[in-house]
CSV table of C-alpha atoms in Angstrom, one decimal:
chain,number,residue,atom,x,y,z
A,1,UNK,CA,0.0,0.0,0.0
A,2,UNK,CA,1.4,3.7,-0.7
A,3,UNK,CA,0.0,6.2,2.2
A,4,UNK,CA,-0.1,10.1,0.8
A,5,UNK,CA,-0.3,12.2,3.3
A,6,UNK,CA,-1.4,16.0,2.9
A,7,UNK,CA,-4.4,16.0,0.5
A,8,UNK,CA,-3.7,19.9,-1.0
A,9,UNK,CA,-3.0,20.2,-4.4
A,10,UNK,CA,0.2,18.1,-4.4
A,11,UNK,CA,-1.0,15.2,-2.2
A,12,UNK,CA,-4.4,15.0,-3.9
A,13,UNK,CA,-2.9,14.7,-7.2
A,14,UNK,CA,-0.9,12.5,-6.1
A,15,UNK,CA,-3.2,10.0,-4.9
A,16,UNK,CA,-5.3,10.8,-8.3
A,17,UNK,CA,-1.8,9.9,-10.1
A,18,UNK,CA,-1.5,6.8,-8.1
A,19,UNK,CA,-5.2,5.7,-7.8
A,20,UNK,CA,-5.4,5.6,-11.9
A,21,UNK,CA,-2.4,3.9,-12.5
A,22,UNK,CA,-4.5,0.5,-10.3
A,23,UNK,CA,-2.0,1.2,-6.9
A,24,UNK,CA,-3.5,0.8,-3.4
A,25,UNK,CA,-3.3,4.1,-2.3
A,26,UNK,CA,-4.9,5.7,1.2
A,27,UNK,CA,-5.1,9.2,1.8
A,28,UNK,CA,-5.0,11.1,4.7
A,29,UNK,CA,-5.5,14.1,5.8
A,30,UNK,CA,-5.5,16.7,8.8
A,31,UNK,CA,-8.6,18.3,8.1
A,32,UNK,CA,-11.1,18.0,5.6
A,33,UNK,CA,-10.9,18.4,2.3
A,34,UNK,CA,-10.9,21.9,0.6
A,35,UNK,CA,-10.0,23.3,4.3
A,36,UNK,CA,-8.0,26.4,4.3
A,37,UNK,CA,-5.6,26.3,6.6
A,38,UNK,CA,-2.8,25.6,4.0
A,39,UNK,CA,-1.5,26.9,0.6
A,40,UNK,CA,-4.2,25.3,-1.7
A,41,UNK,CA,-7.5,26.4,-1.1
A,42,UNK,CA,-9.2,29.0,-2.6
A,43,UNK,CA,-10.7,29.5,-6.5
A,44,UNK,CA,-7.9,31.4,-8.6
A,45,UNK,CA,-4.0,30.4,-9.1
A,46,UNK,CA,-2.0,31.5,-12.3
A,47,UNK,CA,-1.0,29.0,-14.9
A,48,UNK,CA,1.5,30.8,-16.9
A,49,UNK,CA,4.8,29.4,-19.5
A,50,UNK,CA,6.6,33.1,-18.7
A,51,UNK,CA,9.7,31.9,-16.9
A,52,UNK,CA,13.0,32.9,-17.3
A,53,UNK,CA,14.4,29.8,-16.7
A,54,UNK,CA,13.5,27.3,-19.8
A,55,UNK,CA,13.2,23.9,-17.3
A,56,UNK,CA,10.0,25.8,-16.5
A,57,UNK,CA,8.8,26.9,-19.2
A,58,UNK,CA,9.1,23.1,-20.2
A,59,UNK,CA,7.6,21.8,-17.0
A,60,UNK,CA,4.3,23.9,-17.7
A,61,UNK,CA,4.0,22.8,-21.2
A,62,UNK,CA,4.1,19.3,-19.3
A,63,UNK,CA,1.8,20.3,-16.6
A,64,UNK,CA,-0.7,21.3,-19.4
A,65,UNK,CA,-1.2,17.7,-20.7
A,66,UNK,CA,-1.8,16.9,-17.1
A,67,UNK,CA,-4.3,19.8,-16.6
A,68,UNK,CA,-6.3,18.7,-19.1
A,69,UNK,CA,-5.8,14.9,-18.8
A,70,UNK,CA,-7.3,15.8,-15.0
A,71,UNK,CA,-9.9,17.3,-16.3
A,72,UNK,CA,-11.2,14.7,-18.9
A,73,UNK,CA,-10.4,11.9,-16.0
A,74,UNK,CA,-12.5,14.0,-13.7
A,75,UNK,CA,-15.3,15.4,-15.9
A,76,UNK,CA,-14.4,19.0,-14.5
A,77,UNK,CA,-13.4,22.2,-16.1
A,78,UNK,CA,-10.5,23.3,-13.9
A,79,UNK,CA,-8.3,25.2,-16.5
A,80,UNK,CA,-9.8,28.7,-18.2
A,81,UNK,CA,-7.3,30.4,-20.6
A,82,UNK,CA,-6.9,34.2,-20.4
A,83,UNK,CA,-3.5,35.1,-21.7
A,84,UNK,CA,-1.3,36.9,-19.4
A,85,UNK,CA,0.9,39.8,-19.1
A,86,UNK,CA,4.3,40.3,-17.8
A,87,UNK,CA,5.5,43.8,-17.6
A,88,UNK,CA,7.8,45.9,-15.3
A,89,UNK,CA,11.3,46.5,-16.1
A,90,UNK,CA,12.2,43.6,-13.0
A,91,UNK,CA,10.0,41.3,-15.0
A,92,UNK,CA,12.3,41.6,-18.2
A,93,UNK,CA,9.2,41.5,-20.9
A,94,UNK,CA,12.2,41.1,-23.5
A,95,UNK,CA,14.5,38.6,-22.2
A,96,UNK,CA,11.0,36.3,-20.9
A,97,UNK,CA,10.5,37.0,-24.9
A,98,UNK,CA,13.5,35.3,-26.4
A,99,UNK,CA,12.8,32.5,-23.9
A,100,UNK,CA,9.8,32.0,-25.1
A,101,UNK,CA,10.8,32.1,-28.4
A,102,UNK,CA,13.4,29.3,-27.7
A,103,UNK,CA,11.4,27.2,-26.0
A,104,UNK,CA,8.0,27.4,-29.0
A,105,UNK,CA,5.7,29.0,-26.9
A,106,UNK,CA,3.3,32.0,-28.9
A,107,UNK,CA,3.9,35.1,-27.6
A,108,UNK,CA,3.4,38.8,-28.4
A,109,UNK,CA,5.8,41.5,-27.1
A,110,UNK,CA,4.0,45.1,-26.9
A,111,UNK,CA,5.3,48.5,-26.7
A,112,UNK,CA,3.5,50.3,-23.9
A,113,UNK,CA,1.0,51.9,-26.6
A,114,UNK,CA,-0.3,49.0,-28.3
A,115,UNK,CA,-0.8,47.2,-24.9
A,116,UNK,CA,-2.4,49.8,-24.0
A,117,UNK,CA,-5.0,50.1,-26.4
A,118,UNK,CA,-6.1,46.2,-25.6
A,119,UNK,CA,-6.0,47.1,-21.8
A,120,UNK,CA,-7.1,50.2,-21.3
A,121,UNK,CA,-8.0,49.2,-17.7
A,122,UNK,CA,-4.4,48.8,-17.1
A,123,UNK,CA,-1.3,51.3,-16.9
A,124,UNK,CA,1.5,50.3,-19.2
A,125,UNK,CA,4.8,52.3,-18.8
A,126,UNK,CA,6.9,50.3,-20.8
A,127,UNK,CA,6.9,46.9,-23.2
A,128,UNK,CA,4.6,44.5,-21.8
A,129,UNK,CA,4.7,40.3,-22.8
A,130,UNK,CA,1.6,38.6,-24.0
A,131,UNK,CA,1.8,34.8,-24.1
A,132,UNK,CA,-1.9,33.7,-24.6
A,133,UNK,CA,-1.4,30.0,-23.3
A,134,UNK,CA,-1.3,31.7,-19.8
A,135,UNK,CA,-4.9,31.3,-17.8
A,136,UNK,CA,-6.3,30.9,-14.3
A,137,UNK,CA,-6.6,27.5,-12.4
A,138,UNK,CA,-9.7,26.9,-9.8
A,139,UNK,CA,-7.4,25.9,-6.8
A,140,UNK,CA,-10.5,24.3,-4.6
A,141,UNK,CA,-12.2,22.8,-7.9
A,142,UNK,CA,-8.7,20.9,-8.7
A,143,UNK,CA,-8.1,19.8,-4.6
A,144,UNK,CA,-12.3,18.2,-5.0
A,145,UNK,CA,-11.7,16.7,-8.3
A,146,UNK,CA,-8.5,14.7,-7.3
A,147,UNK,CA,-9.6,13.5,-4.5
A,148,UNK,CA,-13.1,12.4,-5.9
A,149,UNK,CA,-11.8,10.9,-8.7
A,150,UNK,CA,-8.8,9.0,-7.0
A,151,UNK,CA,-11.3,7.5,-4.6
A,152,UNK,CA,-13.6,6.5,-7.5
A,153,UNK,CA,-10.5,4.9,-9.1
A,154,UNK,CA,-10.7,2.6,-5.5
A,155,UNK,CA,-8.3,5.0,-3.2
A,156,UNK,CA,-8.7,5.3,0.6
A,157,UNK,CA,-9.6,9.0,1.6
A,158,UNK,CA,-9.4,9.2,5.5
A,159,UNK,CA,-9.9,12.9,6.6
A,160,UNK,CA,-9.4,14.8,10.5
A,161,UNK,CA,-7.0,12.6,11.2
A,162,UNK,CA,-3.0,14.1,11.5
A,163,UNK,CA,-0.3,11.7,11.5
A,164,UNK,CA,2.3,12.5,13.9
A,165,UNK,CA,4.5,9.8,14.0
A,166,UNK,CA,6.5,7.9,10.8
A,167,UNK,CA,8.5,5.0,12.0
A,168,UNK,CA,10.2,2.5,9.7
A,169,UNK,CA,9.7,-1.2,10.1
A,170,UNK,CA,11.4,-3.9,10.0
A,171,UNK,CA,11.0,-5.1,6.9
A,172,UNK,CA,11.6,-1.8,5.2
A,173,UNK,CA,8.1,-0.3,5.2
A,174,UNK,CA,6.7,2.4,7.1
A,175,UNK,CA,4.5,2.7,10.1
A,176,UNK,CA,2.3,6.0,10.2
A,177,UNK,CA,0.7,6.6,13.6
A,178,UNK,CA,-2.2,9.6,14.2
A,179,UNK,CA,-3.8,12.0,16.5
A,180,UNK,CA,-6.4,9.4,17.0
A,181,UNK,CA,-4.7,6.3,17.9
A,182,UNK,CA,-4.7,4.8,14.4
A,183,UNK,CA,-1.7,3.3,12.8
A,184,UNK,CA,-1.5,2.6,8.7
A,185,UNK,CA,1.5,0.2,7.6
A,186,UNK,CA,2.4,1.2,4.1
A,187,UNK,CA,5.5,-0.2,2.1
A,188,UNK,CA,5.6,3.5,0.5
A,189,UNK,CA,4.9,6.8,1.9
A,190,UNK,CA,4.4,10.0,-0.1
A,191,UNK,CA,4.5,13.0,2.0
A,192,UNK,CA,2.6,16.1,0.7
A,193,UNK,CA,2.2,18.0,3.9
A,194,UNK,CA,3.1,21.6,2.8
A,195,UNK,CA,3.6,24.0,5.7
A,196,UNK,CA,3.5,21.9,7.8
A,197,UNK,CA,6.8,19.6,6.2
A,198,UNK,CA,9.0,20.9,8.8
A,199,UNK,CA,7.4,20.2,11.7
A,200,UNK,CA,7.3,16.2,10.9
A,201,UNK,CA,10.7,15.5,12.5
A,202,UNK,CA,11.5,13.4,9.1
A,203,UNK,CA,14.5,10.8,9.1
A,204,UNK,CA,16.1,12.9,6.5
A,205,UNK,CA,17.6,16.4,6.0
A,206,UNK,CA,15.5,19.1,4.4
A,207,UNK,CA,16.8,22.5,2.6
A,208,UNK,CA,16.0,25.1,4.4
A,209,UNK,CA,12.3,25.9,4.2
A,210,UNK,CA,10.7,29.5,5.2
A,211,UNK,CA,7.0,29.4,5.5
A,212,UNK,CA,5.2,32.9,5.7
A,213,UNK,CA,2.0,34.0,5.5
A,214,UNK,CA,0.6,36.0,2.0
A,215,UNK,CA,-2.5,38.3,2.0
A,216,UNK,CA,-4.7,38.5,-1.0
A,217,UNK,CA,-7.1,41.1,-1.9
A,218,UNK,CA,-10.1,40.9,-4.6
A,219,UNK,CA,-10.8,44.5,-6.5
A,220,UNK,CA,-14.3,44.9,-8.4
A,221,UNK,CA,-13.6,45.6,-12.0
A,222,UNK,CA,-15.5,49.1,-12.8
A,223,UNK,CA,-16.7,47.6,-16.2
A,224,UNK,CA,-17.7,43.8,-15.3
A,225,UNK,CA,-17.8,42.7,-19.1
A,226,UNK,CA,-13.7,43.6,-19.5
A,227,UNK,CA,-11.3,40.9,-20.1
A,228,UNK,CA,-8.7,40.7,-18.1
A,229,UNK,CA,-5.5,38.7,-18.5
A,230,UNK,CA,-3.4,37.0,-15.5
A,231,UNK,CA,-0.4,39.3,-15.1
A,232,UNK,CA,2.9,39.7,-13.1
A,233,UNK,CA,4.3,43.0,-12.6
A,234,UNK,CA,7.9,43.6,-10.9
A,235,UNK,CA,9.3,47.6,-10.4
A,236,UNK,CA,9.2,50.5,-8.1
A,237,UNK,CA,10.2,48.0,-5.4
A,238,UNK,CA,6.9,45.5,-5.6
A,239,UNK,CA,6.5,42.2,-7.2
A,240,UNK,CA,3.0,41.9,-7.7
A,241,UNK,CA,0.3,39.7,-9.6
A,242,UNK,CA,-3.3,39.8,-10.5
A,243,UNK,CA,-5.4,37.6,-11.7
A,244,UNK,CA,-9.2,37.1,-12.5
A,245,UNK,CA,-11.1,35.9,-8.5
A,246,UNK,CA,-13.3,33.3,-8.9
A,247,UNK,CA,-16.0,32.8,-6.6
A,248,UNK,CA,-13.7,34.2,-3.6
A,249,UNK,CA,-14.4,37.3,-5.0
A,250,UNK,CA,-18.0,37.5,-4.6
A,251,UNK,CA,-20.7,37.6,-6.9
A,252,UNK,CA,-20.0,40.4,-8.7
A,253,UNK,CA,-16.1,40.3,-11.2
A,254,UNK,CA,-13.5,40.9,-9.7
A,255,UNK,CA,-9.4,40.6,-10.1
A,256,UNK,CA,-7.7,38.9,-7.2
A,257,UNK,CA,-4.0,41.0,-6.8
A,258,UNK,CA,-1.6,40.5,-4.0
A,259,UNK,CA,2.2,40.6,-3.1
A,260,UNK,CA,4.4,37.9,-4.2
A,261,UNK,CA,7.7,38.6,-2.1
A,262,UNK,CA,6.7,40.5,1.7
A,263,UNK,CA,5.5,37.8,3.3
A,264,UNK,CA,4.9,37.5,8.0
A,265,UNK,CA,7.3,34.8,9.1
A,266,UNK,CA,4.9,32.0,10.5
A,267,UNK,CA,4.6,28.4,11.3
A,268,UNK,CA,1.5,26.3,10.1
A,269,UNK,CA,0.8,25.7,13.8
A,270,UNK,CA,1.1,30.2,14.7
A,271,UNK,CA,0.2,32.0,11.6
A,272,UNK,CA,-2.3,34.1,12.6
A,273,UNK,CA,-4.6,34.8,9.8
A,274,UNK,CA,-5.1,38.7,10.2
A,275,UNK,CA,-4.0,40.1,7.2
A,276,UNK,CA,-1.2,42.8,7.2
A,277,UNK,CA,-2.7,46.3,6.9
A,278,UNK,CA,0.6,47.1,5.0
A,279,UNK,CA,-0.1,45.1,2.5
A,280,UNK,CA,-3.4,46.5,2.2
A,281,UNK,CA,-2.1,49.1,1.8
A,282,UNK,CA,0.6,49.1,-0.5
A,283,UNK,CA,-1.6,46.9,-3.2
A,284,UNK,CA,-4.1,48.9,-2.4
A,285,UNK,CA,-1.9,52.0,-4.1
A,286,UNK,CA,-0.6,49.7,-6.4
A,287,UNK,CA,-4.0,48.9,-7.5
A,288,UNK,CA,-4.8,53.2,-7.7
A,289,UNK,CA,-1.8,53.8,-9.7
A,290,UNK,CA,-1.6,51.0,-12.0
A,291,UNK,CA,-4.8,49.2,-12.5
A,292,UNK,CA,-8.0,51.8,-13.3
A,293,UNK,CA,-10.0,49.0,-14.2
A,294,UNK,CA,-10.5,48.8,-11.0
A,295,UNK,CA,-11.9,50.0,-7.4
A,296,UNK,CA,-9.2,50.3,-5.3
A,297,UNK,CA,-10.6,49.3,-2.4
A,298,UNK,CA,-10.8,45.9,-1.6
A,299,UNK,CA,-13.9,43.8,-1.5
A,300,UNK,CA,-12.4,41.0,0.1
A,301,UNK,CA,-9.5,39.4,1.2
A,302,UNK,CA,-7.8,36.3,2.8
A,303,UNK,CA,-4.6,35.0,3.6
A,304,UNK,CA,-2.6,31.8,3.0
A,305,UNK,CA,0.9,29.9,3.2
A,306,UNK,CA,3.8,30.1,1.2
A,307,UNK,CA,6.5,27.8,2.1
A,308,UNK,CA,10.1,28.5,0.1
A,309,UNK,CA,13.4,27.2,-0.7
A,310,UNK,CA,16.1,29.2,-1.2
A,311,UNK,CA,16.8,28.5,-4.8
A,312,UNK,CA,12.6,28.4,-5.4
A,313,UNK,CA,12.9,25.1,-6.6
A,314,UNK,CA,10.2,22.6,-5.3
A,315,UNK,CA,11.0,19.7,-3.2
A,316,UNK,CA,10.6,16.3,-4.8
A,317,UNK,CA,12.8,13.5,-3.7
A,318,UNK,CA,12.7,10.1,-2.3
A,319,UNK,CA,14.6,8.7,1.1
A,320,UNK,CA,14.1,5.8,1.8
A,321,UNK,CA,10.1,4.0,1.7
A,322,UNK,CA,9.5,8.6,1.9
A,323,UNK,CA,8.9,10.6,-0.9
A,324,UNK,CA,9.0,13.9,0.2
A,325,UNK,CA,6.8,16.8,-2.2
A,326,UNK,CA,6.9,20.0,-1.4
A,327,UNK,CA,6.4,22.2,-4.8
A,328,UNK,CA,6.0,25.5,-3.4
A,329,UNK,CA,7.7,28.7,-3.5
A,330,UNK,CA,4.8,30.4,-4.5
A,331,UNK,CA,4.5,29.3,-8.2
A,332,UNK,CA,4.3,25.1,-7.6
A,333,UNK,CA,0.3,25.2,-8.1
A,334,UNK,CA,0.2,25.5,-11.8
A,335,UNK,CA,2.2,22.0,-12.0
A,336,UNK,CA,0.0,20.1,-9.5
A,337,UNK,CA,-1.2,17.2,-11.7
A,338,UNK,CA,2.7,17.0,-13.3
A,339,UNK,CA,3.8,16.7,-10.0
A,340,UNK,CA,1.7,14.4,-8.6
A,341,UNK,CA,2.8,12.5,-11.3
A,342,UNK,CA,6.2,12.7,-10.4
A,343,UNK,CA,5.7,12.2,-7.3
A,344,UNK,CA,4.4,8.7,-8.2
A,345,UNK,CA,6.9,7.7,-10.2
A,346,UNK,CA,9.2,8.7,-7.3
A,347,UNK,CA,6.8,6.3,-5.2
A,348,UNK,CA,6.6,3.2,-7.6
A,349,UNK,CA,10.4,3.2,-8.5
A,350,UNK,CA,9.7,4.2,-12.2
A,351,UNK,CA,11.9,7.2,-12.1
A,352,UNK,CA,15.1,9.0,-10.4
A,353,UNK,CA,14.4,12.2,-8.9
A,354,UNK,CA,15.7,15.4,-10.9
A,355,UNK,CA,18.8,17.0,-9.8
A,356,UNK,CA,17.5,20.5,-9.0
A,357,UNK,CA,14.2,18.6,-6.7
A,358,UNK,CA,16.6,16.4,-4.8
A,359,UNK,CA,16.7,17.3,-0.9
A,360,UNK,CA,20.3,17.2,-1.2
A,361,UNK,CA,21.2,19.7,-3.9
A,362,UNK,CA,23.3,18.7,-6.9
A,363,UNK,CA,22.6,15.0,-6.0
């Protein structure tokens, strides 16, 4: 049997991954499913291909098969293409362009002007990249669908239940033992847990891993039948994105904006889920200055984890009967399905884990 624990976005997919392939899986988690204590509830994340680093521009070409194999597998629409915008002269519009352009993705760069006149809703001071593969991923649709579907494919889904102990056996496999008295013997253990990883007292060294807690706002849009595209913005000392809300925005449409990179130190166990006025604040302005599409006071907001390696790259290794996931970073949610399938081919012994994932790294 292969336990996953942590049912989020990497763990569920994970157990989907595993389920479909005909493995015994059981999956369990702290809380219930959807909850939002973590790093993967909530309606809206960005799927984009505008890196600057070409392994993830490929990575997101490979997550989009995945995307949409999910979505057939689960009979859900989960991925809504937008195109997206880059722009800001700390977000490089040129040199994301000749990436791009390596790698074969479409992509449109715009002087200021011309954006302009597609936007009008938003403030362009300089070139801007298009790339219209880029779109908006429903978070708590994807977390519902993996777990339904992995269970219809004859997984285990056992929910309010932590796991606080992981001791190997004797013959190699793993014992997990829970809040609740419970213990599950599995052979293989995936462990999805998120914010939460470095508080498992694993057998096994992690990188270093800062968790911190993100505010999101939601803005109205002043004219509710404009499109808007995903974008990331990064200048004037803010790396900010936006992206279209979702039902966590309310009835009405609305853009969902936030910080990417001032984060509150916190722990999964003492984050206090107040959001920072300051960060009201500044993307608040941000919002009055650079996006007159819309009202620049915030209709609602919410707040959420973000746990990051140094380098940025995701966790995704294997020690022992473990495989430990932690894509994160702020930017793992748009390869959840990829990764899940990585994750169990990490589990089942089909594959190595890649060099720049290992918890060790350079191998």
């Amino acid at each position: 049997m292969i336990a996953v624990v942590g049912a989020g976005l990497m763990g569920a997919a994970t157990a989907w991954q595993l389920a479909r392939r005909g493995h015994e899986v059981t999956l369990i988690e702290a809380y219930d499913i959807g909850h939002r204590r973590g790093s993967s509830h909530g309606s809206s994340r960005i799927f984009r291909y505008a890196y600057a680093d070409p392994f993830y521009v490929g990575l997101a070409g490979r997550a989009y098969e995945e995307w949409r194999e999910l979505e057939r597998d689960s009979s859900t629409p989960l991925l809504r293409t937008t195109g997206g915008l880059d722009l800001g002269e700390g977000r490089d519009p040129e040199g994301l362009a000749a990436v791009l352009a390596a790698s074969g993705v479409p992509y449109e760069l715009l002087t200021a002007g011309a954006a302009a006149e597609r936007w009008p809703q938003i403030r362009f001071d300089g070139p801007a990249l298009h790339h219209p593969g880029a779109g908006v991923l429903d978070a708590d649709g994807t977390v519902a669908a993996c777990v339904r579907t992995a269970a219809g494919h004859g997984a285990h889904v056992v929910t309010g239940t932590r796991v606080e102990d992981i001791g190997q056996r004797d013959d190699g496999g793993v014992l997990l033992r829970t809040g609740d008295g419970r213990e599950f013997a599995a052979d293989t253990v995936v462990i999805a847990a998120g914010a939460w990883l470095p508080d498992l007292g694993l057998p096994c060294a992690l990188p270093p891993l800062r968790v911190t807690q993100q505010q999101v706002f939601h803005f109205r849009r002043r004219d509710p039948a404009a499109a808007w595209p995903v974008l990331v913005t990064k200048g004037d000392g803010m790396q900010v994105f936006g992206l279209p809300s979702g039902s966590d925005g309310g009835p009405a449409p609305a853009m969902k904006v936030a910080e990417h990179d001032r984060g509150t130190p916190a722990t999964a166990r003492t984050r206090s889920g107040l959001v920072d006025p300051g960060s009201r604040t500044r993307v608040s302005g941000f919002v009055r200055d650079r996006l007159p599409g819309l009202d620049p006071h915030p209709h609602a907001e919410a707040t959420c984890l973000y746990t990051t390696t140094p380098d940025e790259d995701f966790v995704l290794d294997r020690h022992g009967p473990l495989v430990i996931v932690s894509p994160c970073s702020g930017h793992g949610a748009k390869f959840a399905p990829l990764i899940g399938a990585m994750a169990a081919d990490l589990a089942t012994g089909r594959a190595e884990p890649h060099p720049r994932f290992r918890l060790a790294r350079g191998g």
